[in-house]
């Protein structure tokens, strides 16, 4: 009898990305890992789904699983509804090339795939490596193999994603693990303005400014200091305090329909 945990592995950098391959190898040591990941690069796809184009799942040649056209969320939806024989115990998304700390969680396809799993009631973890140029995923893959068993053991509350970011560098240089908040620092978007051959302007997102935290122990601050950051993200978007306030100021004098 096979009692290994079942893990669905996905990402937003595509099924052939090195980060996915690295974490596949480290998790396969103790889990049955099936890959369902996008055929192509979908960083920044956030929670996008494909509505007007048929989805196709192509079996991978060298790993168990599929690459799917198109988005990370399409992959998770299709995996859970059709491609997997059994419901997974956990969904792992990543390892992303580049950090997904602070406000980047809202744009990330890596985090969105994990969100989709959590919305479907499957615990999910997103892993990102804060290194874009010449990324070395070895340390992050080792970190994933430490964190994933914990999540399998302890579970996560419903509607929660665990967002993990790993600093660049060798494993021996990591300062440790930190449980922390998400940085709320605004992004400093930089768009480059260019002209096409006919003299008309076009714009290209060229950067999001320095991704720094607010110095108060948030994910981006600790990541920069060399810590692996673990941030529990909530998918319940209702604002507790505002909701509990009863909305009087927003509702006063408003009436609609026959019930008013
Ligand atoms: Mn990505």
PDB file of N, CA, C and O in Angstrom, residues 151-230:
ATOM      1  N   UNK A 151       3.471  21.336   6.885  1.00  0.00           N
ATOM      2  CA  UNK A 151       2.126  21.716   6.448  1.00  0.00           C
ATOM      3  C   UNK A 151       1.241  20.475   6.343  1.00  0.00           C
ATOM      4  O   UNK A 151       0.067  20.497   6.734  1.00  0.00           O
ATOM      5  N   UNK A 152       1.816  19.370   5.859  1.00  0.00           N
ATOM      6  CA  UNK A 152       1.051  18.120   5.764  1.00  0.00           C
ATOM      7  C   UNK A 152       0.631  17.644   7.154  1.00  0.00           C
ATOM      8  O   UNK A 152      -0.474  17.165   7.356  1.00  0.00           O
ATOM      9  N   UNK A 153       1.530  17.793   8.131  1.00  0.00           N
ATOM     10  CA  UNK A 153       1.255  17.381   9.507  1.00  0.00           C
ATOM     11  C   UNK A 153       0.208  18.262  10.163  1.00  0.00           C
ATOM     12  O   UNK A 153      -0.724  17.792  10.780  1.00  0.00           O
ATOM     13  N   UNK A 154       0.417  19.562  10.051  1.00  0.00           N
ATOM     14  CA  UNK A 154      -0.368  20.509  10.854  1.00  0.00           C
ATOM     15  C   UNK A 154      -1.563  21.070  10.109  1.00  0.00           C
ATOM     16  O   UNK A 154      -2.464  21.628  10.721  1.00  0.00           O
ATOM     17  N   UNK A 155      -1.569  20.959   8.797  1.00  0.00           N
ATOM     18  CA  UNK A 155      -2.665  21.519   8.007  1.00  0.00           C
ATOM     19  C   UNK A 155      -2.654  23.039   8.024  1.00  0.00           C
ATOM     20  O   UNK A 155      -1.781  23.661   8.641  1.00  0.00           O
ATOM     21  N   UNK A 156      -3.611  23.617   7.338  1.00  0.00           N
ATOM     22  CA  UNK A 156      -3.770  25.069   7.323  1.00  0.00           C
ATOM     23  C   UNK A 156      -5.260  25.349   7.521  1.00  0.00           C
ATOM     24  O   UNK A 156      -6.090  24.528   7.120  1.00  0.00           O
ATOM     25  N   UNK A 157      -5.614  26.475   8.116  1.00  0.00           N
ATOM     26  CA  UNK A 157      -7.039  26.797   8.227  1.00  0.00           C
ATOM     27  C   UNK A 157      -7.649  26.932   6.827  1.00  0.00           C
ATOM     28  O   UNK A 157      -6.931  27.210   5.863  1.00  0.00           O
ATOM     29  N   UNK A 158      -8.983  26.750   6.699  1.00  0.00           N
ATOM     30  CA  UNK A 158      -9.612  26.943   5.390  1.00  0.00           C
ATOM     31  C   UNK A 158      -9.351  28.354   4.868  1.00  0.00           C
ATOM     32  O   UNK A 158      -9.155  29.284   5.663  1.00  0.00           O
ATOM     33  N   UNK A 159      -9.340  28.509   3.558  1.00  0.00           N
ATOM     34  CA  UNK A 159      -9.191  29.821   2.919  1.00  0.00           C
ATOM     35  C   UNK A 159      -7.870  30.502   3.275  1.00  0.00           C
ATOM     36  O   UNK A 159      -7.800  31.727   3.429  1.00  0.00           O
ATOM     37  N   UNK A 160      -6.843  29.677   3.413  1.00  0.00           N
ATOM     38  CA  UNK A 160      -5.530  30.218   3.771  1.00  0.00           C
ATOM     39  C   UNK A 160      -4.464  29.634   2.852  1.00  0.00           C
ATOM     40  O   UNK A 160      -4.501  28.448   2.532  1.00  0.00           O
ATOM     41  N   UNK A 161      -3.550  30.488   2.442  1.00  0.00           N
ATOM     42  CA  UNK A 161      -2.394  30.046   1.668  1.00  0.00           C
ATOM     43  C   UNK A 161      -1.146  30.377   2.473  1.00  0.00           C
ATOM     44  O   UNK A 161      -1.059  31.458   3.068  1.00  0.00           O
ATOM     45  N   UNK A 162      -0.197  29.474   2.505  1.00  0.00           N
ATOM     46  CA  UNK A 162       1.081  29.791   3.128  1.00  0.00           C
ATOM     47  C   UNK A 162       2.028  30.267   2.031  1.00  0.00           C
ATOM     48  O   UNK A 162       2.302  29.533   1.081  1.00  0.00           O
ATOM     49  N   UNK A 163       2.471  31.510   2.163  1.00  0.00           N
ATOM     50  CA  UNK A 163       3.338  32.106   1.141  1.00  0.00           C
ATOM     51  C   UNK A 163       4.770  32.137   1.657  1.00  0.00           C
ATOM     52  O   UNK A 163       5.065  32.814   2.645  1.00  0.00           O
ATOM     53  N   UNK A 164       5.643  31.393   0.989  1.00  0.00           N
ATOM     54  CA  UNK A 164       7.027  31.260   1.452  1.00  0.00           C
ATOM     55  C   UNK A 164       7.970  31.919   0.449  1.00  0.00           C
ATOM     56  O   UNK A 164       7.883  31.669  -0.755  1.00  0.00           O
ATOM     57  N   UNK A 165       8.848  32.775   0.956  1.00  0.00           N
ATOM     58  CA  UNK A 165       9.878  33.400   0.119  1.00  0.00           C
ATOM     59  C   UNK A 165      11.250  33.041   0.665  1.00  0.00           C
ATOM     60  O   UNK A 165      11.481  33.080   1.877  1.00  0.00           O
ATOM     61  N   UNK A 166      12.152  32.723  -0.243  1.00  0.00           N
ATOM     62  CA  UNK A 166      13.498  32.283   0.140  1.00  0.00           C
ATOM     63  C   UNK A 166      14.510  33.265  -0.433  1.00  0.00           C
ATOM     64  O   UNK A 166      14.455  33.597  -1.615  1.00  0.00           O
ATOM     65  N   UNK A 167      15.446  33.739   0.407  1.00  0.00           N
ATOM     66  CA  UNK A 167      16.472  34.657  -0.104  1.00  0.00           C
ATOM     67  C   UNK A 167      17.462  33.920  -1.008  1.00  0.00           C
ATOM     68  O   UNK A 167      17.572  32.703  -0.921  1.00  0.00           O
ATOM     69  N   UNK A 168      18.175  34.662  -1.853  1.00  0.00           N
ATOM     70  CA  UNK A 168      19.163  34.014  -2.716  1.00  0.00           C
ATOM     71  C   UNK A 168      20.370  33.539  -1.904  1.00  0.00           C
ATOM     72  O   UNK A 168      20.543  33.963  -0.760  1.00  0.00           O
ATOM     73  N   UNK A 169      21.159  32.674  -2.517  1.00  0.00           N
ATOM     74  CA  UNK A 169      22.398  32.238  -1.861  1.00  0.00           C
ATOM     75  C   UNK A 169      22.330  30.796  -1.437  1.00  0.00           C
ATOM     76  O   UNK A 169      21.289  30.148  -1.537  1.00  0.00           O
ATOM     77  N   UNK A 170      23.473  30.280  -0.956  1.00  0.00           N
ATOM     78  CA  UNK A 170      23.529  28.874  -0.549  1.00  0.00           C
ATOM     79  C   UNK A 170      22.757  28.620   0.743  1.00  0.00           C
ATOM     80  O   UNK A 170      22.552  29.536   1.549  1.00  0.00           O
ATOM     81  N   UNK A 171      22.360  27.364   0.931  1.00  0.00           N
ATOM     82  CA  UNK A 171      21.578  26.972   2.108  1.00  0.00           C
ATOM     83  C   UNK A 171      22.282  27.350   3.403  1.00  0.00           C
ATOM     84  O   UNK A 171      21.654  27.801   4.360  1.00  0.00           O
ATOM     85  N   UNK A 172      23.616  27.191   3.417  1.00  0.00           N
ATOM     86  CA  UNK A 172      24.373  27.443   4.660  1.00  0.00           C
ATOM     87  C   UNK A 172      24.340  28.925   5.057  1.00  0.00           C
ATOM     88  O   UNK A 172      24.601  29.261   6.206  1.00  0.00           O
ATOM     89  N   UNK A 173      24.001  29.804   4.107  1.00  0.00           N
ATOM     90  CA  UNK A 173      23.942  31.237   4.430  1.00  0.00           C
ATOM     91  C   UNK A 173      22.575  31.690   4.951  1.00  0.00           C
ATOM     92  O   UNK A 173      22.425  32.840   5.370  1.00  0.00           O
ATOM     93  N   UNK A 174      21.560  30.824   4.920  1.00  0.00           N
ATOM     94  CA  UNK A 174      20.234  31.236   5.383  1.00  0.00           C
ATOM     95  C   UNK A 174      20.278  31.548   6.871  1.00  0.00           C
ATOM     96  O   UNK A 174      20.903  30.824   7.652  1.00  0.00           O
ATOM     97  N   UNK A 175      19.601  32.655   7.274  1.00  0.00           N
ATOM     98  CA  UNK A 175      19.653  33.049   8.686  1.00  0.00           C
ATOM     99  C   UNK A 175      18.654  32.277   9.534  1.00  0.00           C
ATOM    100  O   UNK A 175      18.737  32.270  10.753  1.00  0.00           O
ATOM    101  N   UNK A 176      17.636  31.684   8.885  1.00  0.00           N
ATOM    102  CA  UNK A 176      16.605  30.961   9.637  1.00  0.00           C
ATOM    103  C   UNK A 176      15.237  31.199   9.038  1.00  0.00           C
ATOM    104  O   UNK A 176      15.124  31.738   7.934  1.00  0.00           O
ATOM    105  N   UNK A 177      14.211  30.775   9.779  1.00  0.00           N
ATOM    106  CA  UNK A 177      12.832  30.908   9.312  1.00  0.00           C
ATOM    107  C   UNK A 177      12.118  31.973  10.135  1.00  0.00           C
ATOM    108  O   UNK A 177      12.329  32.071  11.336  1.00  0.00           O
ATOM    109  N   UNK A 178      11.271  32.773   9.490  1.00  0.00           N
ATOM    110  CA  UNK A 178      10.495  33.775  10.217  1.00  0.00           C
ATOM    111  C   UNK A 178       9.030  33.733   9.783  1.00  0.00           C
ATOM    112  O   UNK A 178       8.722  33.653   8.600  1.00  0.00           O
ATOM    113  N   UNK A 179       8.148  33.767  10.781  1.00  0.00           N
ATOM    114  CA  UNK A 179       6.699  33.818  10.573  1.00  0.00           C
ATOM    115  C   UNK A 179       6.350  35.294  10.555  1.00  0.00           C
ATOM    116  O   UNK A 179       6.606  35.989  11.548  1.00  0.00           O
ATOM    117  N   UNK A 180       5.857  35.817   9.460  1.00  0.00           N
ATOM    118  CA  UNK A 180       5.761  37.288   9.392  1.00  0.00           C
ATOM    119  C   UNK A 180       4.587  37.769   8.551  1.00  0.00           C
ATOM    120  O   UNK A 180       3.949  37.001   7.827  1.00  0.00           O
ATOM    121  N   UNK A 181       4.349  39.064   8.672  1.00  0.00           N
ATOM    122  CA  UNK A 181       3.288  39.717   7.907  1.00  0.00           C
ATOM    123  C   UNK A 181       3.771  40.039   6.501  1.00  0.00           C
ATOM    124  O   UNK A 181       4.971  40.131   6.250  1.00  0.00           O
ATOM    125  N   UNK A 182       2.801  40.307   5.644  1.00  0.00           N
ATOM    126  CA  UNK A 182       3.069  40.767   4.291  1.00  0.00           C
ATOM    127  C   UNK A 182       3.360  42.271   4.328  1.00  0.00           C
ATOM    128  O   UNK A 182       2.671  43.011   5.023  1.00  0.00           O
ATOM    129  N   UNK A 183       4.384  42.705   3.627  1.00  0.00           N
ATOM    130  CA  UNK A 183       4.644  44.140   3.521  1.00  0.00           C
ATOM    131  C   UNK A 183       3.536  44.811   2.727  1.00  0.00           C
ATOM    132  O   UNK A 183       3.060  44.263   1.728  1.00  0.00           O
ATOM    133  N   UNK A 184       3.123  45.992   3.164  1.00  0.00           N
ATOM    134  CA  UNK A 184       2.061  46.719   2.446  1.00  0.00           C
ATOM    135  C   UNK A 184       2.614  47.909   1.662  1.00  0.00           C
ATOM    136  O   UNK A 184       1.861  48.740   1.170  1.00  0.00           O
ATOM    137  N   UNK A 185       3.938  47.992   1.573  1.00  0.00           N
ATOM    138  CA  UNK A 185       4.558  49.077   0.808  1.00  0.00           C
ATOM    139  C   UNK A 185       4.049  49.082  -0.634  1.00  0.00           C
ATOM    140  O   UNK A 185       4.022  48.033  -1.277  1.00  0.00           O
ATOM    141  N   UNK A 186       3.674  50.274  -1.124  1.00  0.00           N
ATOM    142  CA  UNK A 186       3.209  50.382  -2.512  1.00  0.00           C
ATOM    143  C   UNK A 186       4.357  50.125  -3.474  1.00  0.00           C
ATOM    144  O   UNK A 186       5.508  50.436  -3.183  1.00  0.00           O
ATOM    145  N   UNK A 187       4.000  49.596  -4.632  1.00  0.00           N
ATOM    146  CA  UNK A 187       5.000  49.399  -5.679  1.00  0.00           C
ATOM    147  C   UNK A 187       5.269  50.739  -6.361  1.00  0.00           C
ATOM    148  O   UNK A 187       4.379  51.581  -6.461  1.00  0.00           O
ATOM    149  N   UNK A 188       6.489  50.902  -6.800  1.00  0.00           N
ATOM    150  CA  UNK A 188       6.864  52.110  -7.518  1.00  0.00           C
ATOM    151  C   UNK A 188       7.017  51.735  -9.003  1.00  0.00           C
ATOM    152  O   UNK A 188       8.108  51.475  -9.476  1.00  0.00           O
ATOM    153  N   UNK A 189       5.867  51.665  -9.694  1.00  0.00           N
ATOM    154  CA  UNK A 189       5.879  51.198 -11.086  1.00  0.00           C
ATOM    155  C   UNK A 189       6.706  52.098 -11.990  1.00  0.00           C
ATOM    156  O   UNK A 189       6.614  53.315 -11.910  1.00  0.00           O
ATOM    157  N   UNK A 190       7.496  51.469 -12.844  1.00  0.00           N
ATOM    158  CA  UNK A 190       8.248  52.224 -13.844  1.00  0.00           C
ATOM    159  C   UNK A 190       7.873  51.714 -15.222  1.00  0.00           C
ATOM    160  O   UNK A 190       8.060  50.532 -15.526  1.00  0.00           O
ATOM    161  N   UNK A 191       7.305  52.602 -16.025  1.00  0.00           N
ATOM    162  CA  UNK A 191       6.984  52.266 -17.413  1.00  0.00           C
ATOM    163  C   UNK A 191       7.919  53.034 -18.334  1.00  0.00           C
ATOM    164  O   UNK A 191       8.081  54.247 -18.186  1.00  0.00           O
ATOM    165  N   UNK A 192       8.504  52.320 -19.250  1.00  0.00           N
ATOM    166  CA  UNK A 192       9.369  52.986 -20.214  1.00  0.00           C
ATOM    167  C   UNK A 192       8.519  53.402 -21.406  1.00  0.00           C
ATOM    168  O   UNK A 192       7.726  52.610 -21.918  1.00  0.00           O
ATOM    169  N   UNK A 193       8.691  54.655 -21.831  1.00  0.00           N
ATOM    170  CA  UNK A 193       7.954  55.134 -23.004  1.00  0.00           C
ATOM    171  C   UNK A 193       8.874  55.063 -24.210  1.00  0.00           C
ATOM    172  O   UNK A 193       9.993  55.553 -24.175  1.00  0.00           O
ATOM    173  N   UNK A 194       8.403  54.413 -25.241  1.00  0.00           N
ATOM    174  CA  UNK A 194       9.183  54.318 -26.479  1.00  0.00           C
ATOM    175  C   UNK A 194       8.299  54.725 -27.642  1.00  0.00           C
ATOM    176  O   UNK A 194       7.098  54.939 -27.477  1.00  0.00           O
ATOM    177  N   UNK A 195       8.899  54.775 -28.809  1.00  0.00           N
ATOM    178  CA  UNK A 195       8.098  55.078 -30.004  1.00  0.00           C
ATOM    179  C   UNK A 195       8.211  53.950 -31.007  1.00  0.00           C
ATOM    180  O   UNK A 195       9.289  53.374 -31.188  1.00  0.00           O
ATOM    181  N   UNK A 196       7.071  53.620 -31.641  1.00  0.00           N
ATOM    182  CA  UNK A 196       7.114  52.576 -32.659  1.00  0.00           C
ATOM    183  C   UNK A 196       7.659  53.171 -33.966  1.00  0.00           C
ATOM    184  O   UNK A 196       7.881  54.391 -34.051  1.00  0.00           O
ATOM    185  N   UNK A 197       7.892  52.349 -34.999  1.00  0.00           N
ATOM    186  CA  UNK A 197       8.494  52.876 -36.245  1.00  0.00           C
ATOM    187  C   UNK A 197       7.654  53.953 -36.915  1.00  0.00           C
ATOM    188  O   UNK A 197       8.157  54.709 -37.754  1.00  0.00           O
ATOM    189  N   UNK A 198       6.375  54.052 -36.550  1.00  0.00           N
ATOM    190  CA  UNK A 198       5.525  55.101 -37.134  1.00  0.00           C
ATOM    191  C   UNK A 198       5.412  56.322 -36.230  1.00  0.00           C
ATOM    192  O   UNK A 198       4.573  57.190 -36.435  1.00  0.00           O
ATOM    193  N   UNK A 199       6.228  56.339 -35.187  1.00  0.00           N
ATOM    194  CA  UNK A 199       6.273  57.520 -34.326  1.00  0.00           C
ATOM    195  C   UNK A 199       5.209  57.559 -33.247  1.00  0.00           C
ATOM    196  O   UNK A 199       5.062  58.551 -32.544  1.00  0.00           O
ATOM    197  N   UNK A 200       4.446  56.479 -33.121  1.00  0.00           N
ATOM    198  CA  UNK A 200       3.422  56.454 -32.058  1.00  0.00           C
ATOM    199  C   UNK A 200       4.007  55.869 -30.781  1.00  0.00           C
ATOM    200  O   UNK A 200       4.748  54.886 -30.816  1.00  0.00           O
ATOM    201  N   UNK A 201       3.637  56.465 -29.635  1.00  0.00           N
ATOM    202  CA  UNK A 201       4.216  55.984 -28.370  1.00  0.00           C
ATOM    203  C   UNK A 201       3.626  54.649 -27.919  1.00  0.00           C
ATOM    204  O   UNK A 201       2.457  54.372 -28.189  1.00  0.00           O
ATOM    205  N   UNK A 202       4.469  53.844 -27.266  1.00  0.00           N
ATOM    206  CA  UNK A 202       3.981  52.678 -26.541  1.00  0.00           C
ATOM    207  C   UNK A 202       4.731  52.608 -25.221  1.00  0.00           C
ATOM    208  O   UNK A 202       5.734  53.306 -25.033  1.00  0.00           O
ATOM    209  N   UNK A 203       4.228  51.823 -24.312  1.00  0.00           N
ATOM    210  CA  UNK A 203       4.753  51.802 -22.939  1.00  0.00           C
ATOM    211  C   UNK A 203       5.049  50.371 -22.530  1.00  0.00           C
ATOM    212  O   UNK A 203       4.324  49.447 -22.899  1.00  0.00           O
ATOM    213  N   UNK A 204       6.106  50.189 -21.767  1.00  0.00           N
ATOM    214  CA  UNK A 204       6.533  48.838 -21.384  1.00  0.00           C
ATOM    215  C   UNK A 204       6.909  48.881 -19.899  1.00  0.00           C
ATOM    216  O   UNK A 204       7.766  49.664 -19.493  1.00  0.00           O
ATOM    217  N   UNK A 205       6.270  48.031 -19.122  1.00  0.00           N
ATOM    218  CA  UNK A 205       6.598  47.959 -17.697  1.00  0.00           C
ATOM    219  C   UNK A 205       8.038  47.470 -17.559  1.00  0.00           C
ATOM    220  O   UNK A 205       8.371  46.362 -17.973  1.00  0.00           O
ATOM    221  N   UNK A 206       8.892  48.326 -17.017  1.00  0.00           N
ATOM    222  CA  UNK A 206      10.310  47.970 -16.966  1.00  0.00           C
ATOM    223  C   UNK A 206      10.789  47.684 -15.554  1.00  0.00           C
ATOM    224  O   UNK A 206      11.892  47.208 -15.342  1.00  0.00           O
ATOM    225  N   UNK A 207       9.969  47.968 -14.573  1.00  0.00           N
ATOM    226  CA  UNK A 207      10.372  47.684 -13.199  1.00  0.00           C
ATOM    227  C   UNK A 207       9.308  48.124 -12.230  1.00  0.00           C
ATOM    228  O   UNK A 207       8.393  48.866 -12.583  1.00  0.00           O
ATOM    229  N   UNK A 208       9.423  47.633 -11.014  1.00  0.00           N
ATOM    230  CA  UNK A 208       8.452  47.996  -9.991  1.00  0.00           C
ATOM    231  C   UNK A 208       9.136  48.680  -8.817  1.00  0.00           C
ATOM    232  O   UNK A 208       8.656  48.648  -7.699  1.00  0.00           O
ATOM    233  N   UNK A 209      10.262  49.311  -9.106  1.00  0.00           N
ATOM    234  CA  UNK A 209      10.962  50.031  -8.049  1.00  0.00           C
ATOM    235  C   UNK A 209      11.607  49.066  -7.073  1.00  0.00           C
ATOM    236  O   UNK A 209      11.422  47.860  -7.172  1.00  0.00           O
ATOM    237  N   UNK A 210      12.380  49.585  -6.130  1.00  0.00           N
ATOM    238  CA  UNK A 210      13.015  48.678  -5.172  1.00  0.00           C
ATOM    239  C   UNK A 210      11.954  48.047  -4.281  1.00  0.00           C
ATOM    240  O   UNK A 210      11.133  48.739  -3.696  1.00  0.00           O
ATOM    241  N   UNK A 211      11.959  46.727  -4.222  1.00  0.00           N
ATOM    242  CA  UNK A 211      10.978  46.028  -3.392  1.00  0.00           C
ATOM    243  C   UNK A 211      11.523  45.920  -1.983  1.00  0.00           C
ATOM    244  O   UNK A 211      12.235  44.988  -1.650  1.00  0.00           O
ATOM    245  N   UNK A 212      11.195  46.927  -1.194  1.00  0.00           N
ATOM    246  CA  UNK A 212      11.688  46.938   0.180  1.00  0.00           C
ATOM    247  C   UNK A 212      10.505  46.936   1.134  1.00  0.00           C
ATOM    248  O   UNK A 212       9.439  47.456   0.813  1.00  0.00           O
ATOM    249  N   UNK A 213      10.695  46.354   2.287  1.00  0.00           N
ATOM    250  CA  UNK A 213       9.649  46.350   3.299  1.00  0.00           C
ATOM    251  C   UNK A 213       9.648  47.659   4.068  1.00  0.00           C
ATOM    252  O   UNK A 213      10.340  48.610   3.716  1.00  0.00           O
ATOM    253  N   UNK A 214       8.845  47.701   5.124  1.00  0.00           N
ATOM    254  CA  UNK A 214       8.784  48.926   5.926  1.00  0.00           C
ATOM    255  C   UNK A 214       9.692  48.855   7.144  1.00  0.00           C
ATOM    256  O   UNK A 214       9.640  49.710   8.020  1.00  0.00           O
ATOM    257  N   UNK A 215      10.530  47.825   7.205  1.00  0.00           N
ATOM    258  CA  UNK A 215      11.502  47.729   8.295  1.00  0.00           C
ATOM    259  C   UNK A 215      10.942  47.184   9.588  1.00  0.00           C
ATOM    260  O   UNK A 215      11.653  47.079  10.580  1.00  0.00           O
ATOM    261  N   UNK A 216       9.655  46.836   9.599  1.00  0.00           N
ATOM    262  CA  UNK A 216       9.033  46.391  10.842  1.00  0.00           C
ATOM    263  C   UNK A 216       8.748  44.895  10.862  1.00  0.00           C
ATOM    264  O   UNK A 216       7.685  44.454  11.275  1.00  0.00           O
ATOM    265  N   UNK A 217       9.689  44.134  10.370  1.00  0.00           N
ATOM    266  CA  UNK A 217       9.525  42.684  10.465  1.00  0.00           C
ATOM    267  C   UNK A 217       8.558  42.099   9.463  1.00  0.00           C
ATOM    268  O   UNK A 217       8.022  41.018   9.679  1.00  0.00           O
ATOM    269  N   UNK A 218       8.313  42.812   8.354  1.00  0.00           N
ATOM    270  CA  UNK A 218       7.456  42.261   7.307  1.00  0.00           C
ATOM    271  C   UNK A 218       8.277  41.357   6.396  1.00  0.00           C
ATOM    272  O   UNK A 218       9.510  41.278   6.514  1.00  0.00           O
ATOM    273  N   UNK A 219       7.585  40.702   5.459  1.00  0.00           N
ATOM    274  CA  UNK A 219       8.260  39.693   4.636  1.00  0.00           C
ATOM    275  C   UNK A 219       9.437  40.257   3.841  1.00  0.00           C
ATOM    276  O   UNK A 219      10.522  39.675   3.829  1.00  0.00           O
ATOM    277  N   UNK A 220       9.252  41.395   3.180  1.00  0.00           N
ATOM    278  CA  UNK A 220      10.322  41.911   2.323  1.00  0.00           C
ATOM    279  C   UNK A 220      11.544  42.350   3.128  1.00  0.00           C
ATOM    280  O   UNK A 220      12.685  42.176   2.700  1.00  0.00           O
ATOM    281  N   UNK A 221      11.301  42.905   4.314  1.00  0.00           N
ATOM    282  CA  UNK A 221      12.412  43.320   5.172  1.00  0.00           C
ATOM    283  C   UNK A 221      13.231  42.115   5.618  1.00  0.00           C
ATOM    284  O   UNK A 221      14.464  42.103   5.515  1.00  0.00           O
ATOM    285  N   UNK A 222      12.534  41.090   6.092  1.00  0.00           N
ATOM    286  CA  UNK A 222      13.228  39.901   6.603  1.00  0.00           C
ATOM    287  C   UNK A 222      13.912  39.122   5.483  1.00  0.00           C
ATOM    288  O   UNK A 222      15.002  38.575   5.670  1.00  0.00           O
ATOM    289  N   UNK A 223      13.274  39.128   4.324  1.00  0.00           N
ATOM    290  CA  UNK A 223      13.856  38.447   3.157  1.00  0.00           C
ATOM    291  C   UNK A 223      15.193  39.094   2.800  1.00  0.00           C
ATOM    292  O   UNK A 223      16.183  38.410   2.533  1.00  0.00           O
ATOM    293  N   UNK A 224      15.200  40.412   2.825  1.00  0.00           N
ATOM    294  CA  UNK A 224      16.434  41.132   2.510  1.00  0.00           C
ATOM    295  C   UNK A 224      17.515  40.873   3.548  1.00  0.00           C
ATOM    296  O   UNK A 224      18.704  40.903   3.238  1.00  0.00           O
ATOM    297  N   UNK A 225      17.084  40.601   4.779  1.00  0.00           N
ATOM    298  CA  UNK A 225      18.061  40.303   5.838  1.00  0.00           C
ATOM    299  C   UNK A 225      18.549  38.858   5.793  1.00  0.00           C
ATOM    300  O   UNK A 225      19.377  38.454   6.603  1.00  0.00           O
ATOM    301  N   UNK A 226      17.993  38.060   4.885  1.00  0.00           N
ATOM    302  CA  UNK A 226      18.494  36.698   4.704  1.00  0.00           C
ATOM    303  C   UNK A 226      17.656  35.608   5.352  1.00  0.00           C
ATOM    304  O   UNK A 226      18.093  34.462   5.443  1.00  0.00           O
ATOM    305  N   UNK A 227      16.429  35.955   5.791  1.00  0.00           N
ATOM    306  CA  UNK A 227      15.550  34.947   6.400  1.00  0.00           C
ATOM    307  C   UNK A 227      14.604  34.355   5.365  1.00  0.00           C
ATOM    308  O   UNK A 227      14.161  35.047   4.440  1.00  0.00           O
ATOM    309  N   UNK A 228      14.246  33.092   5.572  1.00  0.00           N
ATOM    310  CA  UNK A 228      13.131  32.486   4.839  1.00  0.00           C
ATOM    311  C   UNK A 228      11.859  32.995   5.499  1.00  0.00           C
ATOM    312  O   UNK A 228      11.716  32.884   6.723  1.00  0.00           O
ATOM    313  N   UNK A 229      10.962  33.581   4.726  1.00  0.00           N
ATOM    314  CA  UNK A 229       9.752  34.153   5.322  1.00  0.00           C
ATOM    315  C   UNK A 229       8.541  33.270   5.034  1.00  0.00           C
ATOM    316  O   UNK A 229       8.360  32.791   3.915  1.00  0.00           O
ATOM    317  N   UNK A 230       7.723  33.071   6.071  1.00  0.00           N
ATOM    318  CA  UNK A 230       6.473  32.319   5.948  1.00  0.00           C
ATOM    319  C   UNK A 230       5.338  33.260   6.316  1.00  0.00           C
ATOM    320  O   UNK A 230       5.278  33.740   7.460  1.00  0.00           O
TER     321      UNK A 230
END
